[in-house]
PDB file of C-alpha atoms in Angstrom:
ATOM      1  CA  MET A   1     -10.816  40.208 -13.762  1.00 59.00           C
ATOM      2  CA  LYS A   2     -11.492  36.424 -13.094  1.00 56.00           C
ATOM      3  CA  ASP A   3      -8.386  34.036 -12.464  1.00 57.00           C
ATOM      4  CA  LEU A   4      -8.658  30.162 -13.937  1.00 48.00           C
ATOM      5  CA  ASN A   5     -10.606  29.398 -10.549  1.00 64.00           C
ATOM      6  CA  GLY A   6     -13.145  32.299 -11.157  1.00 71.00           C
ATOM      7  CA  LEU A   7     -12.225  34.526  -8.571  1.00 86.00           C
ATOM      8  CA  ASP A   8     -13.139  37.963  -9.002  1.00 92.00           C
ATOM      9  CA  LEU A   9      -9.753  40.022  -8.857  1.00 97.00           C
ATOM     10  CA  PRO A  10      -9.132  43.859  -9.274  1.00 98.00           C
ATOM     11  CA  THR A  11      -7.435  44.982 -12.410  1.00 98.00           C
ATOM     12  CA  TYR A  12      -4.802  47.857 -13.087  1.00 98.00           C
ATOM     13  CA  ASP A  13      -7.613  50.077 -14.324  1.00 98.00           C
ATOM     14  CA  ASP A  14      -9.404  49.294 -11.047  1.00 98.00           C
ATOM     15  CA  MET A  15      -6.543  50.531  -9.057  1.00 98.00           C
ATOM     16  CA  LEU A  16      -6.438  53.796 -11.562  1.00 98.00           C
ATOM     17  CA  ALA A  17     -10.236  54.198 -11.019  1.00 98.00           C
ATOM     18  CA  ALA A  18      -9.931  53.980  -7.111  1.00 98.00           C
ATOM     19  CA  HIS A  19      -7.532  56.754  -7.281  1.00 98.00           C
ATOM     20  CA  ALA A  20      -9.598  59.124  -9.189  1.00 98.00           C
ATOM     21  CA  ARG A  21     -12.741  58.076  -7.233  1.00 98.00           C
ATOM     22  CA  ILE A  22     -10.854  58.444  -3.466  1.00 98.00           C
ATOM     23  CA  LYS A  23      -8.671  61.464  -4.335  1.00 97.00           C
ATOM     24  CA  PRO A  24     -11.044  63.854  -2.663  1.00 97.00           C
ATOM     25  CA  TYR A  25     -11.166  62.189   0.608  1.00 97.00           C
ATOM     26  CA  ILE A  26      -7.421  60.994   1.221  1.00 97.00           C
ATOM     27  CA  HIS A  27      -4.383  62.815   2.170  1.00 98.00           C
ATOM     28  CA  ARG A  28      -1.159  62.642  -0.548  1.00 98.00           C
ATOM     29  CA  THR A  29       1.052  60.970   2.052  1.00 98.00           C
ATOM     30  CA  PRO A  30       4.956  62.195   1.776  1.00 98.00           C
ATOM     31  CA  ILE A  31       8.081  60.374   1.342  1.00 98.00           C
ATOM     32  CA  LEU A  32      10.298  60.877   4.058  1.00 98.00           C
ATOM     33  CA  THR A  33      14.137  59.696   4.384  1.00 98.00           C
ATOM     34  CA  SER A  34      16.903  59.712   7.007  1.00 98.00           C
ATOM     35  CA  SER A  35      20.567  59.693   6.508  1.00 98.00           C
ATOM     36  CA  PHE A  36      20.760  57.713   9.758  1.00 98.00           C
ATOM     37  CA  LEU A  37      19.049  54.973   9.120  1.00 98.00           C
ATOM     38  CA  ASN A  38      20.482  54.977   5.558  1.00 98.00           C
ATOM     39  CA  THR A  39      24.253  54.687   7.140  1.00 98.00           C
ATOM     40  CA  LEU A  40      22.848  51.962   9.233  1.00 98.00           C
ATOM     41  CA  SER A  41      21.180  49.693   6.941  1.00 98.00           C
ATOM     42  CA  GLY A  42      23.871  50.378   4.264  1.00 98.00           C
ATOM     43  CA  CYS A  43      21.097  51.094   1.701  1.00 98.00           C
ATOM     44  CA  GLU A  44      18.948  54.077   0.765  1.00 98.00           C
ATOM     45  CA  ILE A  45      15.802  53.941   2.064  1.00 98.00           C
ATOM     46  CA  PHE A  46      12.472  55.753   1.102  1.00 98.00           C
ATOM     47  CA  PHE A  47       9.904  55.379   3.774  1.00 98.00           C
ATOM     48  CA  LYS A  48       5.916  56.310   2.172  1.00 98.00           C
ATOM     49  CA  CYS A  49       4.245  57.908   5.446  1.00 98.00           C
ATOM     50  CA  GLU A  50       0.859  56.693   5.469  1.00 97.00           C
ATOM     51  CA  ASN A  51       0.927  57.282   9.041  1.00 96.00           C
ATOM     52  CA  PHE A  52      -0.121  60.835   8.156  1.00 97.00           C
ATOM     53  CA  GLN A  53      -3.102  59.728   6.628  1.00 96.00           C
ATOM     54  CA  LYS A  54      -6.664  60.374   6.847  1.00 95.00           C
ATOM     55  CA  ALA A  55      -7.711  57.888   9.690  1.00 90.00           C
ATOM     56  CA  GLY A  56      -3.890  57.269  10.675  1.00 90.00           C
ATOM     57  CA  ALA A  57      -3.355  54.402   8.346  1.00 93.00           C
ATOM     58  CA  PHE A  58      -3.189  53.178   4.983  1.00 96.00           C
ATOM     59  CA  LYS A  59      -6.218  51.193   5.112  1.00 95.00           C
ATOM     60  CA  VAL A  60      -8.527  54.116   4.576  1.00 97.00           C
ATOM     61  CA  ARG A  61      -7.438  54.000   0.579  1.00 98.00           C
ATOM     62  CA  GLY A  62      -9.208  50.635   0.328  1.00 98.00           C
ATOM     63  CA  ALA A  63     -12.089  51.289   2.508  1.00 97.00           C
ATOM     64  CA  THR A  64     -13.029  54.707   0.830  1.00 98.00           C
ATOM     65  CA  ASN A  65     -12.929  53.273  -2.707  1.00 98.00           C
ATOM     66  CA  ALA A  66     -15.114  50.458  -1.632  1.00 98.00           C
ATOM     67  CA  VAL A  67     -17.823  53.068   0.296  1.00 98.00           C
ATOM     68  CA  PHE A  68     -17.774  55.096  -2.362  1.00 98.00           C
ATOM     69  CA  GLY A  69     -18.176  52.650  -4.858  1.00 97.00           C
ATOM     70  CA  LEU A  70     -21.608  51.666  -3.876  1.00 97.00           C
ATOM     71  CA  SER A  71     -24.537  52.497  -5.359  1.00 96.00           C
ATOM     72  CA  GLU A  72     -27.262  54.801  -3.639  1.00 95.00           C
ATOM     73  CA  ASP A  73     -29.455  51.291  -3.315  1.00 94.00           C
ATOM     74  CA  GLU A  74     -26.263  49.357  -2.108  1.00 95.00           C
ATOM     75  CA  ALA A  75     -25.487  52.395   0.693  1.00 96.00           C
ATOM     76  CA  LYS A  76     -28.957  52.276   2.376  1.00 95.00           C
ATOM     77  CA  LEU A  77     -28.076  49.880   5.087  1.00 95.00           C
ATOM     78  CA  GLY A  78     -24.577  51.150   5.371  1.00 97.00           C
ATOM     79  CA  VAL A  79     -21.356  49.204   5.820  1.00 98.00           C
ATOM     80  CA  ALA A  80     -19.789  46.217   7.798  1.00 97.00           C
ATOM     81  CA  THR A  81     -16.899  44.820   8.549  1.00 95.00           C
ATOM     82  CA  HIS A  82     -14.553  42.948  11.264  1.00 90.00           C
ATOM     83  CA  SER A  83     -10.697  44.369  12.160  1.00 85.00           C
ATOM     84  CA  SER A  84      -8.342  44.641  14.680  1.00 74.00           C
ATOM     85  CA  GLY A  85      -8.440  48.468  14.069  1.00 79.00           C
ATOM     86  CA  ASN A  86      -6.969  50.345  11.183  1.00 86.00           C
ATOM     87  CA  HIS A  87      -9.591  48.861   9.052  1.00 91.00           C
ATOM     88  CA  ALA A  88     -12.437  49.324  11.354  1.00 90.00           C
ATOM     89  CA  LEU A  89     -11.479  53.298  11.947  1.00 90.00           C
ATOM     90  CA  SER A  90     -10.761  53.345   8.223  1.00 94.00           C
ATOM     91  CA  LEU A  91     -14.725  52.489   7.147  1.00 96.00           C
ATOM     92  CA  SER A  92     -15.724  54.233   9.770  1.00 96.00           C
ATOM     93  CA  TYR A  93     -14.381  57.701   8.512  1.00 95.00           C
ATOM     94  CA  ALA A  94     -15.387  56.541   5.273  1.00 97.00           C
ATOM     95  CA  ALA A  95     -19.013  55.690   5.865  1.00 97.00           C
ATOM     96  CA  GLY A  96     -19.249  58.838   7.785  1.00 96.00           C
ATOM     97  CA  ARG A  97     -18.012  61.030   4.856  1.00 96.00           C
ATOM     98  CA  ARG A  98     -21.170  59.371   2.990  1.00 97.00           C
ATOM     99  CA  GLY A  99     -23.257  59.872   5.600  1.00 97.00           C
ATOM    100  CA  ILE A 100     -24.177  55.937   5.925  1.00 97.00           C
ATOM    101  CA  PRO A 101     -23.962  53.291   8.862  1.00 97.00           C
ATOM    102  CA  CYS A 102     -20.793  51.390   9.629  1.00 97.00           C
ATOM    103  CA  HIS A 103     -20.920  48.219  11.576  1.00 97.00           C
ATOM    104  CA  VAL A 104     -17.429  46.959  13.303  1.00 96.00           C
ATOM    105  CA  VAL A 105     -16.581  43.538  14.894  1.00 95.00           C
ATOM    106  CA  MET A 106     -13.569  44.276  17.072  1.00 93.00           C
ATOM    107  CA  PRO A 107     -11.244  41.724  19.446  1.00 89.00           C
ATOM    108  CA  ARG A 108     -11.893  42.790  22.887  1.00 92.00           C
ATOM    109  CA  THR A 109      -7.881  42.989  23.015  1.00 88.00           C
ATOM    110  CA  ALA A 110      -7.716  46.180  20.409  1.00 83.00           C
ATOM    111  CA  PRO A 111      -6.041  48.591  21.505  1.00 78.00           C
ATOM    112  CA  GLU A 112      -8.181  51.297  22.880  1.00 82.00           C
ATOM    113  CA  ALA A 113      -6.738  54.243  20.906  1.00 78.00           C
ATOM    114  CA  LYS A 114      -8.266  52.159  18.172  1.00 81.00           C
ATOM    115  CA  LYS A 115     -11.588  51.756  19.558  1.00 88.00           C
ATOM    116  CA  SER A 116     -11.896  55.264  20.591  1.00 88.00           C
ATOM    117  CA  ALA A 117     -11.266  56.230  17.262  1.00 86.00           C
ATOM    118  CA  VAL A 118     -14.144  53.888  15.697  1.00 91.00           C
ATOM    119  CA  ARG A 119     -16.355  55.404  17.562  1.00 93.00           C
ATOM    120  CA  GLY A 120     -15.153  58.759  17.086  1.00 93.00           C
ATOM    121  CA  TYR A 121     -15.808  58.512  13.280  1.00 93.00           C
ATOM    122  CA  GLY A 122     -19.206  57.165  13.928  1.00 94.00           C
ATOM    123  CA  GLY A 123     -18.350  53.215  13.808  1.00 96.00           C
ATOM    124  CA  ILE A 124     -20.514  50.704  15.887  1.00 96.00           C
ATOM    125  CA  ILE A 125     -18.497  48.183  17.639  1.00 96.00           C
ATOM    126  CA  THR A 126     -19.293  44.730  18.562  1.00 96.00           C
ATOM    127  CA  GLU A 127     -16.905  43.047  20.529  1.00 96.00           C
ATOM    128  CA  CYS A 128     -15.353  39.418  20.088  1.00 95.00           C
ATOM    129  CA  GLU A 129     -12.514  37.270  21.611  1.00 93.00           C
ATOM    130  CA  PRO A 130      -8.926  37.700  19.711  1.00 88.00           C
ATOM    131  CA  SER A 131      -9.299  35.302  17.209  1.00 86.00           C
ATOM    132  CA  THR A 132     -10.114  34.538  13.468  1.00 79.00           C
ATOM    133  CA  SER A 133     -13.119  31.993  14.300  1.00 87.00           C
ATOM    134  CA  SER A 134     -14.373  34.338  16.855  1.00 92.00           C
ATOM    135  CA  ARG A 135     -14.425  37.848  14.615  1.00 85.00           C
ATOM    136  CA  GLU A 136     -15.946  35.620  11.496  1.00 87.00           C
ATOM    137  CA  GLU A 137     -18.512  34.092  13.898  1.00 95.00           C
ATOM    138  CA  VAL A 138     -19.635  37.343  15.886  1.00 96.00           C
ATOM    139  CA  PHE A 139     -19.477  39.360  12.079  1.00 95.00           C
ATOM    140  CA  ALA A 140     -21.984  36.762  10.736  1.00 95.00           C
ATOM    141  CA  LYS A 141     -24.403  37.209  13.033  1.00 96.00           C
ATOM    142  CA  VAL A 142     -23.869  41.052  12.985  1.00 96.00           C
ATOM    143  CA  GLN A 143     -24.072  40.887   9.198  1.00 94.00           C
ATOM    144  CA  ALA A 144     -27.364  39.244   9.007  1.00 95.00           C
ATOM    145  CA  GLU A 145     -28.780  41.659  11.567  1.00 95.00           C
ATOM    146  CA  THR A 146     -27.985  44.688   9.802  1.00 95.00           C
ATOM    147  CA  GLY A 147     -27.914  43.642   5.774  1.00 95.00           C
ATOM    148  CA  ALA A 148     -24.963  45.906   5.713  1.00 97.00           C
ATOM    149  CA  ASP A 149     -22.717  45.891   2.757  1.00 97.00           C
ATOM    150  CA  PHE A 150     -19.422  43.433   3.571  1.00 96.00           C
ATOM    151  CA  VAL A 151     -16.208  45.325   3.211  1.00 97.00           C
ATOM    152  CA  HIS A 152     -13.587  42.527   3.807  1.00 94.00           C
ATOM    153  CA  PRO A 153     -10.707  44.160   5.398  1.00 92.00           C
ATOM    154  CA  TYR A 154      -8.295  43.149   2.281  1.00 95.00           C
ATOM    155  CA  ASN A 155     -10.050  39.710   0.619  1.00 96.00           C
ATOM    156  CA  ASP A 156     -12.292  42.118  -1.365  1.00 97.00           C
ATOM    157  CA  PRO A 157     -11.365  43.604  -5.084  1.00 98.00           C
ATOM    158  CA  ARG A 158     -12.214  46.969  -3.988  1.00 98.00           C
ATOM    159  CA  VAL A 159     -10.138  47.152  -1.046  1.00 98.00           C
ATOM    160  CA  ILE A 160      -6.952  45.835  -2.954  1.00 98.00           C
ATOM    161  CA  ALA A 161      -7.537  48.097  -5.539  1.00 98.00           C
ATOM    162  CA  GLY A 162      -7.056  51.260  -3.365  1.00 98.00           C
ATOM    163  CA  GLN A 163      -4.162  49.913  -1.653  1.00 98.00           C
ATOM    164  CA  GLY A 164      -2.821  49.597  -4.593  1.00 98.00           C
ATOM    165  CA  THR A 165      -2.591  53.285  -4.641  1.00 98.00           C
ATOM    166  CA  CYS A 166      -0.051  54.165  -2.174  1.00 98.00           C
ATOM    167  CA  SER A 167       2.509  52.555  -4.626  1.00 98.00           C
ATOM    168  CA  HIS A 168       0.895  54.257  -7.683  1.00 98.00           C
ATOM    169  CA  GLU A 169       1.458  57.639  -5.388  1.00 98.00           C
ATOM    170  CA  PHE A 170       4.674  56.348  -4.247  1.00 98.00           C
ATOM    171  CA  MET A 171       6.212  55.773  -8.326  1.00 97.00           C
ATOM    172  CA  GLU A 172       4.995  59.405  -8.950  1.00 97.00           C
ATOM    173  CA  GLN A 173       6.966  60.952  -5.875  1.00 97.00           C
ATOM    174  CA  MET A 174      10.149  58.887  -6.561  1.00 97.00           C
ATOM    175  CA  GLN A 175      10.542  60.702 -10.022  1.00 95.00           C
ATOM    176  CA  GLU A 176      11.815  63.761  -7.655  1.00 94.00           C
ATOM    177  CA  TYR A 177      14.528  61.200  -6.504  1.00 93.00           C
ATOM    178  CA  GLY A 178      15.687  60.370  -9.686  1.00 89.00           C
ATOM    179  CA  ASP A 179      16.292  56.362  -9.903  1.00 90.00           C
ATOM    180  CA  PRO A 180      13.552  53.931  -9.016  1.00 92.00           C
ATOM    181  CA  VAL A 181      13.702  51.925  -5.953  1.00 98.00           C
ATOM    182  CA  ASP A 182      15.232  48.477  -6.621  1.00 98.00           C
ATOM    183  CA  ILE A 183      13.061  46.774  -4.075  1.00 98.00           C
ATOM    184  CA  MET A 184       9.541  47.668  -1.983  1.00 98.00           C
ATOM    185  CA  VAL A 185       9.004  46.649   1.485  1.00 98.00           C
ATOM    186  CA  ALA A 186       5.794  46.408   3.056  1.00 98.00           C
ATOM    187  CA  PRO A 187       4.168  44.528   6.245  1.00 98.00           C
ATOM    188  CA  ILE A 188       2.035  41.624   5.912  1.00 97.00           C
ATOM    189  CA  GLY A 189      -0.730  40.272   7.807  1.00 94.00           C
ATOM    190  CA  GLY A 190      -3.851  39.335   5.877  1.00 94.00           C
ATOM    191  CA  GLY A 191      -1.891  40.475   2.794  1.00 96.00           C
ATOM    192  CA  GLY A 192      -3.939  43.630   1.690  1.00 97.00           C
ATOM    193  CA  MET A 193      -1.428  46.202   0.841  1.00 97.00           C
ATOM    194  CA  ILE A 194       1.120  43.877  -0.295  1.00 98.00           C
ATOM    195  CA  SER A 195      -1.690  42.551  -2.868  1.00 98.00           C
ATOM    196  CA  GLY A 196      -2.391  46.477  -3.768  1.00 98.00           C
ATOM    197  CA  THR A 197       1.798  46.844  -4.030  1.00 98.00           C
ATOM    198  CA  CYS A 198       2.091  43.878  -6.200  1.00 98.00           C
ATOM    199  CA  LEU A 199      -1.387  44.937  -8.699  1.00 98.00           C
ATOM    200  CA  THR A 200       0.496  48.205  -9.444  1.00 98.00           C
ATOM    201  CA  LEU A 201       4.642  47.626  -9.724  1.00 98.00           C
ATOM    202  CA  SER A 202       3.332  44.830 -11.871  1.00 98.00           C
ATOM    203  CA  HIS A 203       2.639  47.221 -14.221  1.00 98.00           C
ATOM    204  CA  GLU A 204       4.661  50.509 -13.345  1.00 98.00           C
ATOM    205  CA  ALA A 205       7.754  48.596 -12.540  1.00 97.00           C
ATOM    206  CA  PRO A 206       8.101  44.869 -12.832  1.00 97.00           C
ATOM    207  CA  ALA A 207      11.699  45.100 -12.325  1.00 97.00           C
ATOM    208  CA  VAL A 208      11.132  46.302  -8.879  1.00 98.00           C
ATOM    209  CA  GLN A 209      11.733  43.303  -6.082  1.00 98.00           C
ATOM    210  CA  ILE A 210       8.702  43.184  -3.686  1.00 98.00           C
ATOM    211  CA  ILE A 211       9.412  42.029  -0.064  1.00 98.00           C
ATOM    212  CA  ALA A 212       7.136  41.169   2.299  1.00 98.00           C
ATOM    213  CA  ALA A 213       8.041  41.723   6.289  1.00 98.00           C
ATOM    214  CA  GLU A 214       6.257  39.693   8.921  1.00 98.00           C
ATOM    215  CA  PRO A 215       6.244  39.189  12.672  1.00 97.00           C
ATOM    216  CA  GLU A 216       8.171  35.744  13.616  1.00 97.00           C
ATOM    217  CA  GLN A 217       5.375  34.747  15.945  1.00 96.00           C
ATOM    218  CA  ALA A 218       2.764  35.341  13.199  1.00 95.00           C
ATOM    219  CA  ASP A 219       4.621  34.069  10.522  1.00 96.00           C
ATOM    220  CA  ASP A 220       1.519  32.216   8.690  1.00 96.00           C
ATOM    221  CA  ALA A 221       2.203  34.228   5.493  1.00 97.00           C
ATOM    222  CA  ALA A 222       5.947  33.214   5.195  1.00 97.00           C
ATOM    223  CA  ARG A 223       5.315  29.292   5.748  1.00 97.00           C
ATOM    224  CA  SER A 224       2.294  29.626   3.171  1.00 97.00           C
ATOM    225  CA  PHE A 225       4.793  31.007   0.761  1.00 97.00           C
ATOM    226  CA  ASN A 226       7.155  28.093   1.707  1.00 97.00           C
ATOM    227  CA  ALA A 227       4.617  25.427   1.484  1.00 97.00           C
ATOM    228  CA  GLY A 228       3.116  26.650  -1.746  1.00 97.00           C
ATOM    229  CA  HIS A 229      -0.201  27.071  -0.163  1.00 97.00           C
ATOM    230  CA  ILE A 230      -2.399  28.873   2.637  1.00 97.00           C
ATOM    231  CA  ILE A 231      -1.623  28.401   6.205  1.00 95.00           C
ATOM    232  CA  ALA A 232      -3.843  30.124   8.271  1.00 89.00           C
ATOM    233  CA  ASP A 233      -3.109  30.668  12.374  1.00 87.00           C
ATOM    234  CA  ASP A 234      -6.260  31.119  14.147  1.00 80.00           C
ATOM    235  CA  ALA A 235      -4.977  33.281  16.940  1.00 78.00           C
ATOM    236  CA  PRO A 236      -1.252  34.203  16.846  1.00 87.00           C
ATOM    237  CA  VAL A 237       0.241  36.392  19.650  1.00 91.00           C
ATOM    238  CA  THR A 238       2.405  39.154  18.556  1.00 94.00           C
ATOM    239  CA  ILE A 239       2.813  42.802  19.313  1.00 92.00           C
ATOM    240  CA  ALA A 240       2.186  43.903  15.740  1.00 93.00           C
ATOM    241  CA  ASP A 241      -1.475  43.630  16.127  1.00 86.00           C
ATOM    242  CA  GLY A 242      -2.425  44.771  12.685  1.00 86.00           C
ATOM    243  CA  LEU A 243      -0.719  41.545  11.164  1.00 92.00           C
ATOM    244  CA  LYS A 244      -2.482  39.021  13.041  1.00 89.00           C
ATOM    245  CA  VAL A 245      -4.678  37.771  10.251  1.00 87.00           C
ATOM    246  CA  PRO A 246      -4.252  35.184   7.767  1.00 92.00           C
ATOM    247  CA  LEU A 247      -3.992  35.089   3.810  1.00 96.00           C
ATOM    248  CA  LYS A 248      -6.967  34.820   1.629  1.00 95.00           C
ATOM    249  CA  GLU A 249      -7.426  33.706  -1.756  1.00 96.00           C
ATOM    250  CA  ARG A 250      -7.566  36.885  -3.383  1.00 97.00           C
ATOM    251  CA  THR A 251      -4.258  38.403  -1.532  1.00 98.00           C
ATOM    252  CA  TRP A 252      -2.819  34.752  -1.811  1.00 98.00           C
ATOM    253  CA  HIS A 253      -2.697  34.769  -5.487  1.00 97.00           C
ATOM    254  CA  PHE A 254      -0.424  38.317  -5.667  1.00 98.00           C
ATOM    255  CA  VAL A 255       1.507  36.956  -2.932  1.00 98.00           C
ATOM    256  CA  SER A 256       2.541  33.715  -4.663  1.00 97.00           C
ATOM    257  CA  THR A 257       2.360  34.975  -8.291  1.00 97.00           C
ATOM    258  CA  TYR A 258       4.830  38.327  -7.218  1.00 98.00           C
ATOM    259  CA  VAL A 259       6.167  38.456  -4.282  1.00 98.00           C
ATOM    260  CA  THR A 260       9.869  37.757  -4.212  1.00 98.00           C
ATOM    261  CA  ASP A 261      10.452  36.794  -0.448  1.00 98.00           C
ATOM    262  CA  ILE A 262       8.910  36.948   2.932  1.00 98.00           C
ATOM    263  CA  LEU A 263      11.388  37.820   5.830  1.00 98.00           C
ATOM    264  CA  THR A 264      10.478  37.916   9.413  1.00 98.00           C
ATOM    265  CA  ALA A 265      11.512  40.048  12.854  1.00 98.00           C
ATOM    266  CA  THR A 266      11.802  38.685  16.483  1.00 98.00           C
ATOM    267  CA  GLU A 267       9.080  40.593  18.825  1.00 97.00           C
ATOM    268  CA  GLN A 268      12.351  42.585  19.879  1.00 97.00           C
ATOM    269  CA  GLU A 269      13.676  43.480  16.576  1.00 98.00           C
ATOM    270  CA  ILE A 270      10.007  44.782  15.884  1.00 98.00           C
ATOM    271  CA  ILE A 271      10.596  47.054  19.135  1.00 97.00           C
ATOM    272  CA  ASP A 272      13.765  47.840  18.821  1.00 97.00           C
ATOM    273  CA  ALA A 273      13.218  49.612  15.124  1.00 98.00           C
ATOM    274  CA  MET A 274       9.863  51.433  16.595  1.00 97.00           C
ATOM    275  CA  ARG A 275      11.636  52.955  18.852  1.00 97.00           C
ATOM    276  CA  LEU A 276      14.502  53.621  16.699  1.00 97.00           C
ATOM    277  CA  THR A 277      12.155  55.321  14.246  1.00 98.00           C
ATOM    278  CA  TRP A 278      10.415  57.459  16.833  1.00 97.00           C
ATOM    279  CA  ALA A 279      13.713  58.605  18.137  1.00 96.00           C
ATOM    280  CA  ARG A 280      15.693  59.270  14.699  1.00 97.00           C
ATOM    281  CA  MET A 281      12.539  60.314  12.306  1.00 97.00           C
ATOM    282  CA  LYS A 282      10.471  62.004  15.156  1.00 97.00           C
ATOM    283  CA  ILE A 283       7.511  60.504  13.495  1.00 97.00           C
ATOM    284  CA  VAL A 284       4.783  57.990  15.320  1.00 96.00           C
ATOM    285  CA  ILE A 285       4.374  54.607  13.906  1.00 96.00           C
ATOM    286  CA  GLU A 286       2.859  51.484  15.128  1.00 94.00           C
ATOM    287  CA  PRO A 287       4.426  48.356  15.756  1.00 95.00           C
ATOM    288  CA  SER A 288       3.317  46.725  12.554  1.00 95.00           C
ATOM    289  CA  CYS A 289       4.797  49.541  10.460  1.00 95.00           C
ATOM    290  CA  ALA A 290       8.156  48.981  12.074  1.00 97.00           C
ATOM    291  CA  VAL A 291       8.562  45.476  10.726  1.00 98.00           C
ATOM    292  CA  PRO A 292       9.887  46.499   7.525  1.00 98.00           C
ATOM    293  CA  LEU A 293      12.525  48.339   8.927  1.00 98.00           C
ATOM    294  CA  ALA A 294      13.370  45.473  11.633  1.00 98.00           C
ATOM    295  CA  ILE A 295      13.850  42.889   8.564  1.00 98.00           C
ATOM    296  CA  ILE A 296      15.642  45.129   6.612  1.00 98.00           C
ATOM    297  CA  LEU A 297      18.349  45.879   9.199  1.00 98.00           C
ATOM    298  CA  LYS A 298      18.477  42.242  10.111  1.00 98.00           C
ATOM    299  CA  ASN A 299      19.492  41.512   6.217  1.00 98.00           C
ATOM    300  CA  SER A 300      21.919  43.126   5.567  1.00 95.00           C
ATOM    301  CA  ASP A 301      23.166  41.075   2.803  1.00 96.00           C
ATOM    302  CA  VAL A 302      19.835  41.413   0.761  1.00 98.00           C
ATOM    303  CA  PHE A 303      19.641  45.057   1.058  1.00 98.00           C
ATOM    304  CA  ALA A 304      23.169  46.457   1.092  1.00 98.00           C
ATOM    305  CA  GLY A 305      23.676  49.259  -1.478  1.00 98.00           C
ATOM    306  CA  LYS A 306      19.934  49.123  -3.031  1.00 98.00           C
ATOM    307  CA  ARG A 307      17.659  51.879  -2.911  1.00 98.00           C
ATOM    308  CA  VAL A 308      14.302  50.540  -0.801  1.00 98.00           C
ATOM    309  CA  GLY A 309      10.723  51.670  -0.823  1.00 98.00           C
ATOM    310  CA  VAL A 310       9.178  51.121   2.592  1.00 98.00           C
ATOM    311  CA  VAL A 311       5.268  51.580   3.398  1.00 98.00           C
ATOM    312  CA  ILE A 312       4.929  52.936   6.779  1.00 97.00           C
ATOM    313  CA  THR A 313       1.382  51.512   7.164  1.00 96.00           C
ATOM    314  CA  GLY A 314      -0.063  53.657   9.780  1.00 93.00           C
ATOM    315  CA  GLY A 315      -0.056  55.476  13.450  1.00 91.00           C
ATOM    316  CA  ASN A 316      -2.755  54.364  15.439  1.00 84.00           C
ATOM    317  CA  VAL A 317      -0.759  54.011  18.862  1.00 86.00           C
ATOM    318  CA  ASP A 318      -2.394  53.392  22.436  1.00 80.00           C
ATOM    319  CA  LEU A 319       0.303  56.034  24.230  1.00 83.00           C
ATOM    320  CA  ASP A 320      -0.479  54.943  27.566  1.00 82.00           C
ATOM    321  CA  LYS A 321       1.165  51.359  26.399  1.00 83.00           C
ATOM    322  CA  LEU A 322       4.238  52.050  24.719  1.00 88.00           C
ATOM    323  CA  PRO A 323       5.766  48.554  24.136  1.00 88.00           C
ATOM    324  CA  TRP A 324       9.113  49.717  25.516  1.00 85.00           C
ATOM    325  CA  GLN A 325       7.418  50.569  28.668  1.00 80.00           C
ATOM    326  CA  ILE A 326       5.822  47.345  29.023  1.00 67.00           C
TER     327      ILE A 326
END
């Protein structure tokens, strides 16, 4: 589908096709609940646990859809991307399943756990400086040298359609819990997950409010939302390393059209929410995934008495550098 500006956008049918395409290569991740966190927050939270996903993050959905959607001729030269971590290792995983090369540009400051995972899946890493401009400049050289198919971490119709399968599964699974949710919350960086959420829920549950959660120190999406146009930061500094990148035109379409609000949390609030999840739910989540819980606890007036879906987007953590130990 094309919008009024001629921009290629994924459709609901693209999401359904993606779900069928990637099913053999991904996990159907569980929904978990916590009576303690329900009492603390004053709402009923249903966590869709993509930290248990293949490659440890939701991004394997979009990456796998892109890789297995290539024709044989397109796949010969492999795939390439730039990513702070989870998309890099997800694309490496998917490329490995298809037996094609994967070239990845990663910031030199990316967590070592994520770099190690990329290499473990067979990805070929080229490092760049920790800024959007550097990663795009270095990536242009890598792509020119390899001729690989560019799978953007989020500004790609194939990727957005793949990410939309997460909410599709969530809505199917919620039938076991009675009533649907009132609000769906997911982290926002470049906007791939939130765009996929918008794509799916706008068709399957249009009454559900979609709220994005963002670090206060990387709040370009919130400022964009309030201004009515994209505001891009080049190199924000936040513990939520997966949420440092700016919106692009495709994700901006979904955010500006369907998102109800974008709420932010401080670094300490993110750390506290991450530690609380580890302690009470006994699951490993990374800082980026803690932002939704942080904004729920911070904004009780918004969420009180509601049924709230939360996407826990990943669990790839450097265990030698846990934030409450630094």
